[in-house]
Coordinates of C-alpha atoms in Angstrom, one line a residue:
M1258 CA -16.4 32.7 5.0
R1259 CA -14.4 29.9 7.6
N1260 CA -11.4 31.8 8.0
L1261 CA -13.4 34.7 9.0
L1262 CA -16.0 33.0 11.3
A1263 CA -12.4 31.6 13.0
G1264 CA -11.5 35.6 13.2
E1265 CA -14.5 36.8 14.5
W1266 CA -15.6 34.2 17.0
A1267 CA -11.7 34.9 18.3
K1268 CA -12.8 38.6 18.2
A1269 CA -16.2 37.6 20.3
W1270 CA -14.2 36.7 23.4
T1271 CA -11.2 39.0 23.1
G1272 CA -11.4 41.3 26.5
R1273 CA -13.6 40.6 29.5
G1274 CA -17.2 42.3 27.8
W1275 CA -18.1 39.2 27.8
L1276 CA -18.1 38.3 30.7
I1277 CA -19.1 41.1 32.6
L1278 CA -22.3 40.3 30.7
A1279 CA -22.7 37.5 31.1
G1280 CA -22.4 37.7 35.0
C1281 CA -24.9 41.0 35.1
G1282 CA -27.7 39.0 33.1
V1283 CA -27.3 36.0 35.4
L1284 CA -27.0 37.9 38.6
M1285 CA -30.4 40.1 37.6
S1286 CA -32.3 37.0 36.4
L1287 CA -31.4 35.2 40.0
L1288 CA -32.5 37.8 42.3
G1289 CA -35.6 37.4 40.0
A1290 CA -35.7 33.2 40.5
L1291 CA -35.2 34.4 44.5
G1292 CA -38.4 36.9 44.5
Y1293 CA -40.3 34.5 43.1
A1294 CA -39.5 31.8 44.5
S1295 CA -39.5 33.7 47.7
Q1296 CA -43.4 35.3 47.5
G1297 CA -44.3 31.5 45.8
A1298 CA -43.4 29.5 48.6
A1299 CA -45.8 32.3 50.3
A1300 CA -48.8 31.1 48.5
I1301 CA -47.8 27.9 47.5
E1302 CA -48.7 27.5 51.8
E1303 CA -51.3 29.8 51.9
G1304 CA -53.0 27.3 49.2
T1305 CA -53.8 30.5 46.9
M1306 CA -50.9 29.3 44.2
G1307 CA -49.5 26.0 43.1
R1308 CA -46.1 24.4 42.7
A1309 CA -46.4 24.8 38.9
A1310 CA -47.4 28.1 38.6
V1311 CA -44.0 28.5 41.1
T1312 CA -41.6 26.5 39.0
D1313 CA -43.1 28.0 35.9
D1314 CA -42.4 31.8 37.0
I1315 CA -39.2 30.3 38.5
V1316 CA -37.6 29.2 35.0
R1317 CA -39.8 32.1 32.6
S1318 CA -37.8 34.6 35.1
W1319 CA -34.4 33.9 33.4
F1320 CA -36.0 35.3 30.1
M1321 CA -33.9 38.4 31.2
M1322 CA -30.9 37.0 30.1
S1323 CA -31.9 38.3 25.9
L1324 CA -30.7 42.1 27.5
F1325 CA -27.6 41.1 27.8
T1326 CA -26.7 38.6 24.8
S1327 CA -28.5 41.4 22.5
L1328 CA -25.8 44.0 24.1
F1329 CA -23.5 41.5 23.7
G1330 CA -24.7 41.4 19.8
A1331 CA -24.8 45.4 20.2
I1332 CA -21.3 46.3 21.8
F1333 CA -19.6 43.0 19.4
V1334 CA -20.2 45.1 15.9
S1335 CA -20.1 48.8 17.3
R1336 CA -17.2 48.5 19.7
E1337 CA -15.1 48.4 15.8
Y1338 CA -16.6 51.2 14.9
T1339 CA -16.0 53.1 18.0
S1340 CA -12.5 52.3 17.9
G1341 CA -11.6 52.3 13.7
A1342 CA -11.2 48.8 12.9
I1343 CA -14.0 47.8 11.1
G1344 CA -11.4 49.8 8.0
R1345 CA -9.3 46.1 9.1
S1346 CA -12.4 43.9 9.3
V1347 CA -13.7 44.8 6.0
L1348 CA -10.1 44.1 4.5
M1349 CA -9.7 41.2 6.3
S1350 CA -12.6 39.4 5.2
G1351 CA -11.6 40.3 1.5
G1352 CA -13.8 43.3 1.0
S1353 CA -17.0 41.7 1.2
R1354 CA -19.0 43.5 3.5
T1355 CA -21.9 41.4 2.8
R1356 CA -19.5 38.3 4.1
L1357 CA -18.1 40.1 6.8
L1358 CA -21.6 41.5 8.3
A1359 CA -23.3 37.8 7.8
A1360 CA -20.2 36.7 10.0
K1361 CA -19.9 39.0 12.7
V1362 CA -24.1 38.0 13.3
L1363 CA -23.2 34.8 12.8
T1364 CA -21.1 34.6 15.7
A1365 CA -22.7 36.7 17.6
T1366 CA -25.6 34.6 17.2
A1367 CA -23.6 31.3 18.4
V1368 CA -22.3 33.0 21.5
G1369 CA -26.2 33.6 22.0
A1370 CA -27.3 29.7 21.6
L1371 CA -24.2 29.0 24.4
A1372 CA -25.6 31.9 26.8
A1373 CA -29.3 30.3 26.2
L1374 CA -27.5 26.7 27.1
L1375 CA -26.1 28.3 30.3
T1376 CA -29.6 30.0 30.9
A1377 CA -31.3 27.2 30.8
A1378 CA -29.3 25.1 32.9
L1379 CA -29.3 27.8 35.8
S1380 CA -33.1 27.8 35.7
L1381 CA -33.5 24.5 36.5
A1382 CA -31.0 24.3 39.0
S1383 CA -32.2 27.8 40.0
A1384 CA -35.7 26.4 40.5
W1385 CA -34.9 23.4 42.7
G1386 CA -31.9 24.8 44.8
T1387 CA -34.2 28.9 45.2
L1388 CA -38.1 26.9 46.5
A1389 CA -35.5 24.1 48.9
A1390 CA -34.4 26.9 50.5
N1391 CA -38.5 28.6 51.0
G1392 CA -38.9 25.2 52.3
A1393 CA -40.9 23.8 48.6
E1394 CA -40.4 21.6 45.7
P1395 CA -40.5 21.9 42.1
A1396 CA -43.2 21.2 40.3
W1397 CA -42.9 20.2 36.1
H1398 CA -44.8 19.4 33.7
G1399 CA -45.8 20.2 29.9
E1400 CA -46.2 24.4 30.7
T1401 CA -42.8 23.9 32.5
W1402 CA -41.0 22.7 29.2
L1403 CA -42.0 24.9 27.0
I1404 CA -41.1 28.1 29.4
L1405 CA -38.4 26.7 29.6
L1406 CA -37.8 26.1 25.4
G1407 CA -39.1 29.7 24.7
V1408 CA -36.2 31.1 26.8
F1409 CA -33.5 29.2 25.1
A1410 CA -35.0 30.6 21.6
V1411 CA -35.3 34.0 23.0
N1412 CA -31.8 34.2 24.8
T1413 CA -30.7 33.5 21.3
L1414 CA -32.4 35.4 18.9
A1415 CA -31.8 38.5 20.8
A1416 CA -27.7 38.4 20.5
P1417 CA -28.3 38.7 16.7
W1418 CA -30.9 41.5 17.1
G1419 CA -28.4 43.7 18.9
A1420 CA -26.0 42.6 16.3
L1421 CA -27.6 44.2 13.7
I1422 CA -29.0 47.2 15.8
G1423 CA -24.9 47.7 15.8
W1424 CA -24.8 47.7 12.5
I1425 CA -27.7 50.0 11.7
V1426 CA -26.9 52.8 14.7
R1427 CA -22.9 52.2 14.1
H1428 CA -22.2 53.8 17.3
Q1429 CA -20.7 51.9 21.0
V1430 CA -22.6 54.3 22.9
G1431 CA -25.7 54.6 20.9
A1432 CA -26.4 51.0 19.8
V1433 CA -26.1 50.4 23.8
V1434 CA -28.7 52.8 24.8
T1435 CA -30.8 51.3 21.5
V1436 CA -31.3 48.1 23.0
V1437 CA -32.4 49.4 26.6
A1438 CA -34.9 52.1 25.3
L1439 CA -36.3 49.8 23.0
T1440 CA -36.6 46.9 25.5
L1441 CA -37.4 48.5 28.5
V1442 CA -39.0 51.5 27.9
V1443 CA -40.5 52.1 24.1
D1444 CA -41.7 48.4 23.1
P1445 CA -43.4 48.1 26.7
A1446 CA -44.9 51.8 27.3
V1447 CA -45.8 50.8 23.0
Q1448 CA -47.2 47.6 24.7
V1449 CA -49.3 50.3 27.5
L1450 CA -50.8 52.8 25.3
V1451 CA -51.5 50.8 22.2
P1452 CA -51.8 46.5 23.1
E1453 CA -52.8 46.1 19.9
A1454 CA -50.0 47.3 17.9
G1455 CA -47.2 46.9 21.0
R1456 CA -47.5 43.2 20.6
Y1457 CA -46.3 43.0 17.6
L1458 CA -43.0 44.5 18.5
M1459 CA -39.8 42.6 18.8
T1460 CA -40.0 42.6 22.4
I1461 CA -43.2 42.3 23.2
A1462 CA -43.2 39.2 20.4
Q1463 CA -40.8 37.7 22.6
S1464 CA -42.6 37.9 25.7
S1465 CA -44.9 35.1 24.0
V1466 CA -42.5 32.9 23.1
Y1467 CA -41.6 32.5 26.5
R1468 CA -45.5 31.8 27.1
D1469 CA -45.8 35.2 29.4
T1470 CA -49.2 34.8 30.9
K1471 CA -50.8 38.4 29.6
P1472 CA -53.8 37.7 27.8
E1473 CA -53.1 40.5 25.1
L1474 CA -49.9 38.2 23.8
L1475 CA -49.8 36.3 20.0
S1476 CA -49.5 33.0 19.5
T1477 CA -45.9 31.3 20.3
P1478 CA -45.7 30.5 16.3
L1479 CA -46.9 34.2 14.9
A1480 CA -44.3 34.9 17.8
L1481 CA -41.9 33.0 16.3
L1482 CA -42.6 34.2 12.2
V1483 CA -42.8 38.4 13.5
I1484 CA -39.2 38.1 15.3
A1485 CA -38.0 36.4 11.8
G1486 CA -39.7 40.1 10.1
W1487 CA -37.7 41.9 12.5
L1488 CA -34.6 40.2 12.1
A1489 CA -34.9 39.9 7.9
A1490 CA -35.8 43.8 7.9
A1491 CA -33.3 44.6 10.6
G1492 CA -30.9 42.6 8.4
L1493 CA -31.8 44.6 5.4
L1494 CA -31.6 47.7 6.4
A1495 CA -28.2 46.7 8.3
R1496 CA -26.5 45.9 4.8
K1497 CA -27.9 48.4 2.8
L1498 CA -26.5 50.7 5.1
F1499 CA -23.0 48.7 5.6
T1500 CA -22.8 48.2 1.9
A1501 CA -23.6 52.0 0.7
R1502 CA -21.9 54.0 2.9
D1503 CA -18.4 55.5 4.0
V1504 CA -17.0 52.3 6.1
V1505 CA -15.6 54.9 8.5

């Protein structure tokens, strides 16, 4: 298993795909932080918003990196189906499809954790930098650190979620479209149409973890259980499809 993990770890950094995804994630999150800082500085000056609330919004805006860590996981798995390399990967794993599936999901999770660490550091730096550029200072309090912890958790867990979607869909374009559609269209639409059911969806449960202020969300502990349930269900389905169907 150690050699298999080392091989998958090397594959994860092959090409520039990870760099492009990381760059896009940082750019989008930074734009969000700049927007919150600009609006927040004006609200602080007018007395309609406190520095702590503005700081929380800026740190929270870095949850957007989770879309890109999930895309990394999806592409990391599905590109081997597109290129036909999945058959060779099965042979290199000693013929154990379950071990290969586990190795790729664990590798995606490790890369997601690295991206989450980078994101956490940048979220703190952006709170200082963007507010200073607007003539204000951040205000740290207990809620800010809980938000930061939630942003780290969401960005990490999005990577195995994307990888499992990649195993289920088995096509690179299809996996990318599925991740984007679930994150930006399907889950938010269900949340609006049926809020009581929508809060149990993967993307909306993540909102609870990074402590979004919407009132209809689950508590953070329950949301973490829901996320674990989605990952477990996706893992079981991915394993069943991978072990029961032809490799290519």
